[in-house]
Amino acid sequence: METPTAAPPAGSCFSSLLLLACGTLVAALLGAAHRLGLFYQLMHKVDKASVRHGGENVAAVLRAHGVRFLFTLVGGHISPLLVACEKLGIRVVDTRHEVTAVFAADAVARLTGTVGVAAVTAGPGLTNTVTAVKNAQIAQSPVLLLGGAAATLLQNRGALQAIDQMSLFRPLCKFCASVRRVRDIMPTLRAAMAAAQSGTPGPVFVELPIDVLYPYFTVQKEMMPAKPPKGLMGRGVSWYLENHLTNLFAGAWEPQPEGPLPLDIPQASPQQVQRCVEILSRAKRPLMVLGSQALLSPTPADKLRAAVETLGVPCFLGGMARGLLGRNHPLHIRQNRSAALKKADVVVLAGTVCDFRLSYGRVLSRSSKILVVNRNREEMLLNSDIFWKPQEAVQGDVGSFVLKLVEGLQGQTWAPDWVEELREADRQKEQTFREKAAMPVAQHLNPVRMLQLVEETLPDNSILVVDGGDFVGTAAHLVQPRGPLCWLDPGAFGTLGVGAGFALGAKLCRPDAEVWCLFGDGAFGYSLIEFDTFVRHKIPVMALVGNDAGWTQISREQVPSLGSNVACGLAYTDYDKAAMGLGARGLLLSRENEDQVVRVLRDAQQQCRDGHPVVVNILIGRTDFRDGSIAV
């Protein structure tokens, strides 16, 4: 017979429920107190008399990371950080368009191996940078974008220039953060700088609302009501605002670490390196294609160059790797890349991606053994098992991998007939270029001959910045950078308008170098106004504008295939005179002074050496040099 279980007393159930309710209430109150910063404020006070501001914290972190230049277009949201940077000796360079500021930061990142920094104001100031940020993402440039924003309490309330900036930049950046308190500025910026350089480098974005940048008394004046509020609701709102203000500045000026955090740079495993060494050691016709990733830190360019020379494998160089071996190096093969890749028995894709530039991998032979190394696994395997298949895929730093490859091969050499075969193909192609240069054009100057003269005139201490379609595409075949990190192009995104920003960053990083910018006339339209920037900041760069009065790279295909030149026509604009109107120097090259091309180029060089930015407006005709080149 079962004994019935006695029911708990009604009072016991009520006590349990009451205890649960009290516990829930206490937890909710503690959570609310934490969110309101009440506990933090007990330990960290606010110096209400201080005139310091959050911009000083930004500048301190940038200086501790070795930042020398801050590119910007001024706005009230970001004024404190600009002033603070100037006081700490960081050169603030203001441009005429925000996109130029980010392009300049991108150039600094590429040439120095550190983070390039730009700061722009809220709303339209930030949206103007989107193209440059996306370009930096695809080019894998470590760029820090600092963006102003509406005050923390006014976001989503219709404030001036207030939009959801975080949603806009999350798809473009490796790291995005919005700083909500002054004390969070330093740790957030340090984390952002580390993220920009770790793994696959790329842009990062930190949003700085206006109330975390300005001094306490300024924010207090804007936030707090002028007269004491009346009524319970008014006093409640006033308390909330006062607490928010206190939480913004609590602990703001306490000492914090400012310097760089450790970077996470992937490295190839010894086993992977050894397998690649074994494959390459058996090659008869090896070939290496080096891309921009090969020039990333921590491997210095001169050390990588020495390793490539020791390895002795013929190379194609692309992106930032252009110029790695200097001019006319016997291992540097410049022409007929597709044919060479088909003949090679082992191909090393060192930081090179099988995207449109390698016909998605279709230029690789199925019988070749492909060794691919890249920091980014997705990029490394792009289109694999469709048009190509890697024998060995190594996720790691490219420069370090090449050094280990050389160490593993221990001075092995390959038969010279393979390199000689490739160089003979180069010589034959270059003979066709000379023939193209000698052909007459209907009007103005032959662009092929013009660029050959540029190649002959270009000094050893030059940096080439290229921005355009047809004229720049021709230059890529004819004009050689004189050394490593001396060629700046947009990268795989194919962005027009990079020229002025890249030139600005390049000249600041290397003031002793001559910066030669090769522009198409279409692309130059984006950069012309920045000659005002060059004049104001005394940045002497030289722009050579291939002026054929049109978007020729597009019209080459559009006219024969669709029968119309609509939207492809421009004018033979007097870009030299426009530059003079902005305070720069302007020169003209046309058929009238065809025999004076080198003299005019030398004149432009001298004016740059004298401290003047110069535009050389080169009126060119059209040739069939690039017929069949891709524009899409």
mmCIF file with all atom_site columns, C-alpha atoms in Angstrom, residues 92-268:
data_model
loop_
_atom_site.group_PDB
_atom_site.id
_atom_site.type_symbol
_atom_site.label_atom_id
_atom_site.label_alt_id
_atom_site.label_comp_id
_atom_site.label_asym_id
_atom_site.label_entity_id
_atom_site.label_seq_id
_atom_site.pdbx_PDB_ins_code
_atom_site.Cartn_x
_atom_site.Cartn_y
_atom_site.Cartn_z
_atom_site.occupancy
_atom_site.B_iso_or_equiv
_atom_site.pdbx_formal_charge
_atom_site.auth_seq_id
_atom_site.auth_comp_id
_atom_site.auth_asym_id
_atom_site.auth_atom_id
_atom_site.pdbx_PDB_model_num
ATOM 1   C CA . VAL A 1 92  ? 48.329 66.173 -41.423 1.00 0.00 ? 92  VAL A CA 1
ATOM 2   C CA . VAL A 1 93  ? 47.769 66.328 -45.187 1.00 0.00 ? 93  VAL A CA 1
ATOM 3   C CA . ASP A 1 94  ? 44.361 67.529 -46.323 1.00 0.00 ? 94  ASP A CA 1
ATOM 4   C CA . THR A 1 95  ? 43.106 66.596 -49.790 1.00 0.00 ? 95  THR A CA 1
ATOM 5   C CA . ARG A 1 96  ? 40.286 67.911 -51.965 1.00 0.00 ? 96  ARG A CA 1
ATOM 6   C CA . HIS A 1 97  ? 38.322 64.650 -51.909 1.00 0.00 ? 97  HIS A CA 1
ATOM 7   C CA . GLU A 1 98  ? 38.091 62.012 -49.206 1.00 0.00 ? 98  GLU A CA 1
ATOM 8   C CA . VAL A 1 99  ? 38.759 59.186 -51.660 1.00 0.00 ? 99  VAL A CA 1
ATOM 9   C CA . THR A 1 100 ? 42.199 60.681 -52.342 1.00 0.00 ? 100 THR A CA 1
ATOM 10  C CA . ALA A 1 101 ? 42.999 60.613 -48.616 1.00 0.00 ? 101 ALA A CA 1
ATOM 11  C CA . VAL A 1 102 ? 42.383 56.857 -48.472 1.00 0.00 ? 102 VAL A CA 1
ATOM 12  C CA . PHE A 1 103 ? 44.298 56.209 -51.705 1.00 0.00 ? 103 PHE A CA 1
ATOM 13  C CA . ALA A 1 104 ? 47.241 58.118 -50.191 1.00 0.00 ? 104 ALA A CA 1
ATOM 14  C CA . ALA A 1 105 ? 47.034 56.025 -47.023 1.00 0.00 ? 105 ALA A CA 1
ATOM 15  C CA . ASP A 1 106 ? 46.977 52.906 -49.216 1.00 0.00 ? 106 ASP A CA 1
ATOM 16  C CA . ALA A 1 107 ? 50.188 53.997 -50.953 1.00 0.00 ? 107 ALA A CA 1
ATOM 17  C CA . VAL A 1 108 ? 51.897 54.586 -47.600 1.00 0.00 ? 108 VAL A CA 1
ATOM 18  C CA . ALA A 1 109 ? 50.865 51.102 -46.466 1.00 0.00 ? 109 ALA A CA 1
ATOM 19  C CA . ARG A 1 110 ? 52.269 49.478 -49.612 1.00 0.00 ? 110 ARG A CA 1
ATOM 20  C CA . LEU A 1 111 ? 55.565 51.353 -49.597 1.00 0.00 ? 111 LEU A CA 1
ATOM 21  C CA . THR A 1 112 ? 56.351 51.206 -45.871 1.00 0.00 ? 112 THR A CA 1
ATOM 22  C CA . GLY A 1 113 ? 54.886 47.878 -44.759 1.00 0.00 ? 113 GLY A CA 1
ATOM 23  C CA . THR A 1 114 ? 53.032 49.677 -41.955 1.00 0.00 ? 114 THR A CA 1
ATOM 24  C CA . VAL A 1 115 ? 49.447 50.887 -41.623 1.00 0.00 ? 115 VAL A CA 1
ATOM 25  C CA . GLY A 1 116 ? 48.387 53.894 -43.684 1.00 0.00 ? 116 GLY A CA 1
ATOM 26  C CA . VAL A 1 117 ? 45.881 56.155 -41.912 1.00 0.00 ? 117 VAL A CA 1
ATOM 27  C CA . ALA A 1 118 ? 43.102 58.424 -43.150 1.00 0.00 ? 118 ALA A CA 1
ATOM 28  C CA . ALA A 1 119 ? 40.516 60.335 -41.143 1.00 0.00 ? 119 ALA A CA 1
ATOM 29  C CA . VAL A 1 120 ? 37.288 61.720 -42.598 1.00 0.00 ? 120 VAL A CA 1
ATOM 30  C CA . THR A 1 121 ? 34.161 63.309 -41.277 1.00 0.00 ? 121 THR A CA 1
ATOM 31  C CA . ALA A 1 122 ? 30.791 61.644 -40.757 1.00 0.00 ? 122 ALA A CA 1
ATOM 32  C CA . GLY A 1 123 ? 28.160 60.697 -43.329 1.00 0.00 ? 123 GLY A CA 1
ATOM 33  C CA . PRO A 1 124 ? 29.079 61.860 -46.844 1.00 0.00 ? 124 PRO A CA 1
ATOM 34  C CA . GLY A 1 125 ? 32.715 62.194 -45.802 1.00 0.00 ? 125 GLY A CA 1
ATOM 35  C CA . LEU A 1 126 ? 32.759 58.470 -45.135 1.00 0.00 ? 126 LEU A CA 1
ATOM 36  C CA . THR A 1 127 ? 30.629 57.409 -48.072 1.00 0.00 ? 127 THR A CA 1
ATOM 37  C CA . ASN A 1 128 ? 33.071 59.224 -50.362 1.00 0.00 ? 128 ASN A CA 1
ATOM 38  C CA . THR A 1 129 ? 35.781 56.755 -49.312 1.00 0.00 ? 129 THR A CA 1
ATOM 39  C CA . VAL A 1 130 ? 33.946 53.534 -50.162 1.00 0.00 ? 130 VAL A CA 1
ATOM 40  C CA . THR A 1 131 ? 35.675 52.943 -53.512 1.00 0.00 ? 131 THR A CA 1
ATOM 41  C CA . ALA A 1 132 ? 39.146 53.446 -52.030 1.00 0.00 ? 132 ALA A CA 1
ATOM 42  C CA . VAL A 1 133 ? 38.387 51.195 -49.055 1.00 0.00 ? 133 VAL A CA 1
ATOM 43  C CA . LYS A 1 134 ? 37.122 48.443 -51.361 1.00 0.00 ? 134 LYS A CA 1
ATOM 44  C CA . ASN A 1 135 ? 40.214 48.865 -53.506 1.00 0.00 ? 135 ASN A CA 1
ATOM 45  C CA . ALA A 1 136 ? 42.401 48.465 -50.413 1.00 0.00 ? 136 ALA A CA 1
ATOM 46  C CA . GLN A 1 137 ? 40.463 45.335 -49.448 1.00 0.00 ? 137 GLN A CA 1
ATOM 47  C CA . ILE A 1 138 ? 41.030 43.678 -52.822 1.00 0.00 ? 138 ILE A CA 1
ATOM 48  C CA . ALA A 1 139 ? 44.662 44.886 -52.982 1.00 0.00 ? 139 ALA A CA 1
ATOM 49  C CA . GLN A 1 140 ? 45.193 43.642 -49.392 1.00 0.00 ? 140 GLN A CA 1
ATOM 50  C CA . SER A 1 141 ? 46.542 46.963 -48.112 1.00 0.00 ? 141 SER A CA 1
ATOM 51  C CA . PRO A 1 142 ? 46.561 47.566 -44.337 1.00 0.00 ? 142 PRO A CA 1
ATOM 52  C CA . VAL A 1 143 ? 44.693 50.867 -44.110 1.00 0.00 ? 143 VAL A CA 1
ATOM 53  C CA . LEU A 1 144 ? 43.098 52.373 -40.996 1.00 0.00 ? 144 LEU A CA 1
ATOM 54  C CA . LEU A 1 145 ? 40.087 54.581 -41.716 1.00 0.00 ? 145 LEU A CA 1
ATOM 55  C CA . LEU A 1 146 ? 38.990 56.822 -38.846 1.00 0.00 ? 146 LEU A CA 1
ATOM 56  C CA . GLY A 1 147 ? 35.470 58.133 -39.281 1.00 0.00 ? 147 GLY A CA 1
ATOM 57  C CA . GLY A 1 148 ? 33.623 60.824 -37.404 1.00 0.00 ? 148 GLY A CA 1
ATOM 58  C CA . ALA A 1 149 ? 30.071 60.181 -36.290 1.00 0.00 ? 149 ALA A CA 1
ATOM 59  C CA . ALA A 1 150 ? 27.137 61.844 -34.592 1.00 0.00 ? 150 ALA A CA 1
ATOM 60  C CA . ALA A 1 151 ? 27.165 61.968 -30.788 1.00 0.00 ? 151 ALA A CA 1
ATOM 61  C CA . THR A 1 152 ? 26.430 58.610 -29.152 1.00 0.00 ? 152 THR A CA 1
ATOM 62  C CA . LEU A 1 153 ? 23.060 59.774 -27.788 1.00 0.00 ? 153 LEU A CA 1
ATOM 63  C CA . LEU A 1 154 ? 21.970 61.320 -31.092 1.00 0.00 ? 154 LEU A CA 1
ATOM 64  C CA . GLN A 1 155 ? 22.547 58.360 -33.371 1.00 0.00 ? 155 GLN A CA 1
ATOM 65  C CA . ASN A 1 156 ? 19.354 57.093 -35.023 1.00 0.00 ? 156 ASN A CA 1
ATOM 66  C CA . ARG A 1 157 ? 17.640 60.354 -34.034 1.00 0.00 ? 157 ARG A CA 1
ATOM 67  C CA . GLY A 1 158 ? 18.107 62.387 -37.201 1.00 0.00 ? 158 GLY A CA 1
ATOM 68  C CA . ALA A 1 159 ? 21.379 64.122 -36.357 1.00 0.00 ? 159 ALA A CA 1
ATOM 69  C CA . LEU A 1 160 ? 23.387 65.926 -39.048 1.00 0.00 ? 160 LEU A CA 1
ATOM 70  C CA . GLN A 1 161 ? 25.219 63.477 -41.371 1.00 0.00 ? 161 GLN A CA 1
ATOM 71  C CA . ALA A 1 162 ? 24.172 60.526 -39.210 1.00 0.00 ? 162 ALA A CA 1
ATOM 72  C CA . ILE A 1 163 ? 23.795 57.191 -41.002 1.00 0.00 ? 163 ILE A CA 1
ATOM 73  C CA . ASP A 1 164 ? 24.430 53.555 -40.103 1.00 0.00 ? 164 ASP A CA 1
ATOM 74  C CA . GLN A 1 165 ? 28.129 53.696 -40.947 1.00 0.00 ? 165 GLN A CA 1
ATOM 75  C CA . MET A 1 166 ? 28.984 50.363 -39.369 1.00 0.00 ? 166 MET A CA 1
ATOM 76  C CA . SER A 1 167 ? 26.683 48.405 -41.667 1.00 0.00 ? 167 SER A CA 1
ATOM 77  C CA . LEU A 1 168 ? 28.229 50.165 -44.644 1.00 0.00 ? 168 LEU A CA 1
ATOM 78  C CA . PHE A 1 169 ? 31.827 49.279 -43.766 1.00 0.00 ? 169 PHE A CA 1
ATOM 79  C CA . ARG A 1 170 ? 31.523 45.798 -42.253 1.00 0.00 ? 170 ARG A CA 1
ATOM 80  C CA . PRO A 1 171 ? 31.538 44.108 -45.692 1.00 0.00 ? 171 PRO A CA 1
ATOM 81  C CA . LEU A 1 172 ? 34.594 46.160 -46.711 1.00 0.00 ? 172 LEU A CA 1
ATOM 82  C CA . CYS A 1 173 ? 36.824 45.852 -43.655 1.00 0.00 ? 173 CYS A CA 1
ATOM 83  C CA . LYS A 1 174 ? 38.511 43.133 -41.617 1.00 0.00 ? 174 LYS A CA 1
ATOM 84  C CA . PHE A 1 175 ? 37.695 44.945 -38.373 1.00 0.00 ? 175 PHE A CA 1
ATOM 85  C CA . CYS A 1 176 ? 34.983 47.481 -37.553 1.00 0.00 ? 176 CYS A CA 1
ATOM 86  C CA . ALA A 1 177 ? 34.336 49.111 -34.197 1.00 0.00 ? 177 ALA A CA 1
ATOM 87  C CA . SER A 1 178 ? 32.459 52.105 -32.848 1.00 0.00 ? 178 SER A CA 1
ATOM 88  C CA . VAL A 1 179 ? 34.052 53.710 -29.794 1.00 0.00 ? 179 VAL A CA 1
ATOM 89  C CA . ARG A 1 180 ? 31.456 54.534 -27.140 1.00 0.00 ? 180 ARG A CA 1
ATOM 90  C CA . ARG A 1 181 ? 33.675 55.901 -24.322 1.00 0.00 ? 181 ARG A CA 1
ATOM 91  C CA . VAL A 1 182 ? 36.888 57.907 -24.298 1.00 0.00 ? 182 VAL A CA 1
ATOM 92  C CA . ARG A 1 183 ? 38.702 55.191 -22.332 1.00 0.00 ? 183 ARG A CA 1
ATOM 93  C CA . ASP A 1 184 ? 38.016 52.719 -25.153 1.00 0.00 ? 184 ASP A CA 1
ATOM 94  C CA . ILE A 1 185 ? 39.856 54.728 -27.828 1.00 0.00 ? 185 ILE A CA 1
ATOM 95  C CA . MET A 1 186 ? 43.323 53.326 -27.206 1.00 0.00 ? 186 MET A CA 1
ATOM 96  C CA . PRO A 1 187 ? 42.512 49.608 -26.911 1.00 0.00 ? 187 PRO A CA 1
ATOM 97  C CA . THR A 1 188 ? 40.201 49.789 -29.922 1.00 0.00 ? 188 THR A CA 1
ATOM 98  C CA . LEU A 1 189 ? 42.786 51.476 -32.130 1.00 0.00 ? 189 LEU A CA 1
ATOM 99  C CA . ARG A 1 190 ? 45.527 49.049 -31.072 1.00 0.00 ? 190 ARG A CA 1
ATOM 100 C CA . ALA A 1 191 ? 43.294 46.087 -31.923 1.00 0.00 ? 191 ALA A CA 1
ATOM 101 C CA . ALA A 1 192 ? 42.411 47.673 -35.277 1.00 0.00 ? 192 ALA A CA 1
ATOM 102 C CA . MET A 1 193 ? 46.052 48.285 -36.221 1.00 0.00 ? 193 MET A CA 1
ATOM 103 C CA . ALA A 1 194 ? 46.963 44.683 -35.396 1.00 0.00 ? 194 ALA A CA 1
ATOM 104 C CA . ALA A 1 195 ? 44.005 43.324 -37.363 1.00 0.00 ? 195 ALA A CA 1
ATOM 105 C CA . ALA A 1 196 ? 44.965 45.401 -40.411 1.00 0.00 ? 196 ALA A CA 1
ATOM 106 C CA . GLN A 1 197 ? 48.395 43.735 -40.616 1.00 0.00 ? 197 GLN A CA 1
ATOM 107 C CA . SER A 1 198 ? 47.649 40.217 -39.385 1.00 0.00 ? 198 SER A CA 1
ATOM 108 C CA . GLY A 1 199 ? 46.741 37.276 -41.607 1.00 0.00 ? 199 GLY A CA 1
ATOM 109 C CA . THR A 1 200 ? 45.751 38.639 -44.992 1.00 0.00 ? 200 THR A CA 1
ATOM 110 C CA . PRO A 1 201 ? 46.235 42.409 -44.610 1.00 0.00 ? 201 PRO A CA 1
ATOM 111 C CA . GLY A 1 202 ? 43.356 44.732 -45.337 1.00 0.00 ? 202 GLY A CA 1
ATOM 112 C CA . PRO A 1 203 ? 41.482 47.868 -44.322 1.00 0.00 ? 203 PRO A CA 1
ATOM 113 C CA . VAL A 1 204 ? 39.953 48.426 -40.887 1.00 0.00 ? 204 VAL A CA 1
ATOM 114 C CA . PHE A 1 205 ? 37.439 51.020 -39.739 1.00 0.00 ? 205 PHE A CA 1
ATOM 115 C CA . VAL A 1 206 ? 37.036 52.756 -36.375 1.00 0.00 ? 206 VAL A CA 1
ATOM 116 C CA . GLU A 1 207 ? 34.073 55.062 -35.838 1.00 0.00 ? 207 GLU A CA 1
ATOM 117 C CA . LEU A 1 208 ? 34.699 57.939 -33.415 1.00 0.00 ? 208 LEU A CA 1
ATOM 118 C CA . PRO A 1 209 ? 31.502 59.726 -32.352 1.00 0.00 ? 209 PRO A CA 1
ATOM 119 C CA . ILE A 1 210 ? 31.934 63.439 -31.813 1.00 0.00 ? 210 ILE A CA 1
ATOM 120 C CA . ASP A 1 211 ? 31.354 63.257 -28.046 1.00 0.00 ? 211 ASP A CA 1
ATOM 121 C CA . VAL A 1 212 ? 34.314 60.911 -27.490 1.00 0.00 ? 212 VAL A CA 1
ATOM 122 C CA . LEU A 1 213 ? 36.656 63.327 -29.270 1.00 0.00 ? 213 LEU A CA 1
ATOM 123 C CA . TYR A 1 214 ? 35.828 66.724 -27.742 1.00 0.00 ? 214 TYR A CA 1
ATOM 124 C CA . PRO A 1 215 ? 36.690 67.929 -24.170 1.00 0.00 ? 215 PRO A CA 1
ATOM 125 C CA . TYR A 1 216 ? 34.360 67.350 -21.229 1.00 0.00 ? 216 TYR A CA 1
ATOM 126 C CA . PHE A 1 217 ? 33.213 70.962 -20.932 1.00 0.00 ? 217 PHE A CA 1
ATOM 127 C CA . THR A 1 218 ? 32.281 71.107 -24.644 1.00 0.00 ? 218 THR A CA 1
ATOM 128 C CA . VAL A 1 219 ? 30.277 67.882 -24.508 1.00 0.00 ? 219 VAL A CA 1
ATOM 129 C CA . GLN A 1 220 ? 28.654 68.927 -21.232 1.00 0.00 ? 220 GLN A CA 1
ATOM 130 C CA . LYS A 1 221 ? 27.530 72.227 -22.732 1.00 0.00 ? 221 LYS A CA 1
ATOM 131 C CA . GLU A 1 222 ? 25.934 70.474 -25.696 1.00 0.00 ? 222 GLU A CA 1
ATOM 132 C CA . MET A 1 223 ? 24.415 67.588 -23.742 1.00 0.00 ? 223 MET A CA 1
ATOM 133 C CA . MET A 1 224 ? 23.086 69.035 -20.501 1.00 0.00 ? 224 MET A CA 1
ATOM 134 C CA . PRO A 1 225 ? 20.102 71.401 -20.284 1.00 0.00 ? 225 PRO A CA 1
ATOM 135 C CA . ALA A 1 226 ? 20.945 75.034 -19.562 1.00 0.00 ? 226 ALA A CA 1
ATOM 136 C CA . LYS A 1 227 ? 18.370 75.303 -16.753 1.00 0.00 ? 227 LYS A CA 1
ATOM 137 C CA . PRO A 1 228 ? 17.606 72.795 -13.992 1.00 0.00 ? 228 PRO A CA 1
ATOM 138 C CA . PRO A 1 229 ? 14.687 70.616 -15.093 1.00 0.00 ? 229 PRO A CA 1
ATOM 139 C CA . LYS A 1 230 ? 11.346 70.586 -13.339 1.00 0.00 ? 230 LYS A CA 1
ATOM 140 C CA . GLY A 1 231 ? 9.162  67.634 -12.611 1.00 0.00 ? 231 GLY A CA 1
ATOM 141 C CA . LEU A 1 232 ? 9.964  63.986 -12.030 1.00 0.00 ? 232 LEU A CA 1
ATOM 142 C CA . MET A 1 233 ? 10.356 63.166 -15.711 1.00 0.00 ? 233 MET A CA 1
ATOM 143 C CA . GLY A 1 234 ? 12.688 66.116 -16.303 1.00 0.00 ? 234 GLY A CA 1
ATOM 144 C CA . ARG A 1 235 ? 14.857 65.216 -13.326 1.00 0.00 ? 235 ARG A CA 1
ATOM 145 C CA . GLY A 1 236 ? 14.989 61.597 -14.491 1.00 0.00 ? 236 GLY A CA 1
ATOM 146 C CA . VAL A 1 237 ? 16.144 62.612 -17.960 1.00 0.00 ? 237 VAL A CA 1
ATOM 147 C CA . SER A 1 238 ? 18.701 64.991 -16.457 1.00 0.00 ? 238 SER A CA 1
ATOM 148 C CA . TRP A 1 239 ? 20.095 62.204 -14.257 1.00 0.00 ? 239 TRP A CA 1
ATOM 149 C CA . TYR A 1 240 ? 20.358 59.897 -17.244 1.00 0.00 ? 240 TYR A CA 1
ATOM 150 C CA . LEU A 1 241 ? 22.219 62.527 -19.284 1.00 0.00 ? 241 LEU A CA 1
ATOM 151 C CA . GLU A 1 242 ? 24.542 63.313 -16.399 1.00 0.00 ? 242 GLU A CA 1
ATOM 152 C CA . ASN A 1 243 ? 25.312 59.633 -15.906 1.00 0.00 ? 243 ASN A CA 1
ATOM 153 C CA . HIS A 1 244 ? 25.916 59.156 -19.625 1.00 0.00 ? 244 HIS A CA 1
ATOM 154 C CA . LEU A 1 245 ? 28.313 62.106 -19.622 1.00 0.00 ? 245 LEU A CA 1
ATOM 155 C CA . THR A 1 246 ? 30.165 60.723 -16.613 1.00 0.00 ? 246 THR A CA 1
ATOM 156 C CA . ASN A 1 247 ? 30.434 57.293 -18.191 1.00 0.00 ? 247 ASN A CA 1
ATOM 157 C CA . LEU A 1 248 ? 31.806 58.842 -21.390 1.00 0.00 ? 248 LEU A CA 1
ATOM 158 C CA . PHE A 1 249 ? 34.736 60.408 -19.533 1.00 0.00 ? 249 PHE A CA 1
ATOM 159 C CA . ALA A 1 250 ? 35.287 58.092 -16.538 1.00 0.00 ? 250 ALA A CA 1
ATOM 160 C CA . GLY A 1 251 ? 38.867 56.821 -16.605 1.00 0.00 ? 251 GLY A CA 1
ATOM 161 C CA . ALA A 1 252 ? 39.522 58.765 -19.801 1.00 0.00 ? 252 ALA A CA 1
ATOM 162 C CA . TRP A 1 253 ? 43.000 60.008 -18.885 1.00 0.00 ? 253 TRP A CA 1
ATOM 163 C CA . GLU A 1 254 ? 44.322 57.043 -16.924 1.00 0.00 ? 254 GLU A CA 1
ATOM 164 C CA . PRO A 1 255 ? 47.555 55.609 -18.392 1.00 0.00 ? 255 PRO A CA 1
ATOM 165 C CA . GLN A 1 256 ? 47.019 52.844 -20.944 1.00 0.00 ? 256 GLN A CA 1
ATOM 166 C CA . PRO A 1 257 ? 49.300 50.900 -23.323 1.00 0.00 ? 257 PRO A CA 1
ATOM 167 C CA . GLU A 1 258 ? 49.698 52.711 -26.647 1.00 0.00 ? 258 GLU A CA 1
ATOM 168 C CA . GLY A 1 259 ? 52.101 50.555 -28.641 1.00 0.00 ? 259 GLY A CA 1
ATOM 169 C CA . PRO A 1 260 ? 51.572 47.774 -31.192 1.00 0.00 ? 260 PRO A CA 1
ATOM 170 C CA . LEU A 1 261 ? 50.056 44.412 -30.353 1.00 0.00 ? 261 LEU A CA 1
ATOM 171 C CA . PRO A 1 262 ? 51.658 41.197 -31.670 1.00 0.00 ? 262 PRO A CA 1
ATOM 172 C CA . LEU A 1 263 ? 50.759 40.314 -35.257 1.00 0.00 ? 263 LEU A CA 1
ATOM 173 C CA . ASP A 1 264 ? 49.459 36.950 -36.432 1.00 0.00 ? 264 ASP A CA 1
ATOM 174 C CA . ILE A 1 265 ? 51.263 36.121 -39.687 1.00 0.00 ? 265 ILE A CA 1
ATOM 175 C CA . PRO A 1 266 ? 50.662 32.593 -41.031 1.00 0.00 ? 266 PRO A CA 1
ATOM 176 C CA . GLN A 1 267 ? 53.736 30.556 -41.927 1.00 0.00 ? 267 GLN A CA 1
ATOM 177 C CA . ALA A 1 268 ? 54.176 27.498 -44.128 1.00 0.00 ? 268 ALA A CA 1
#
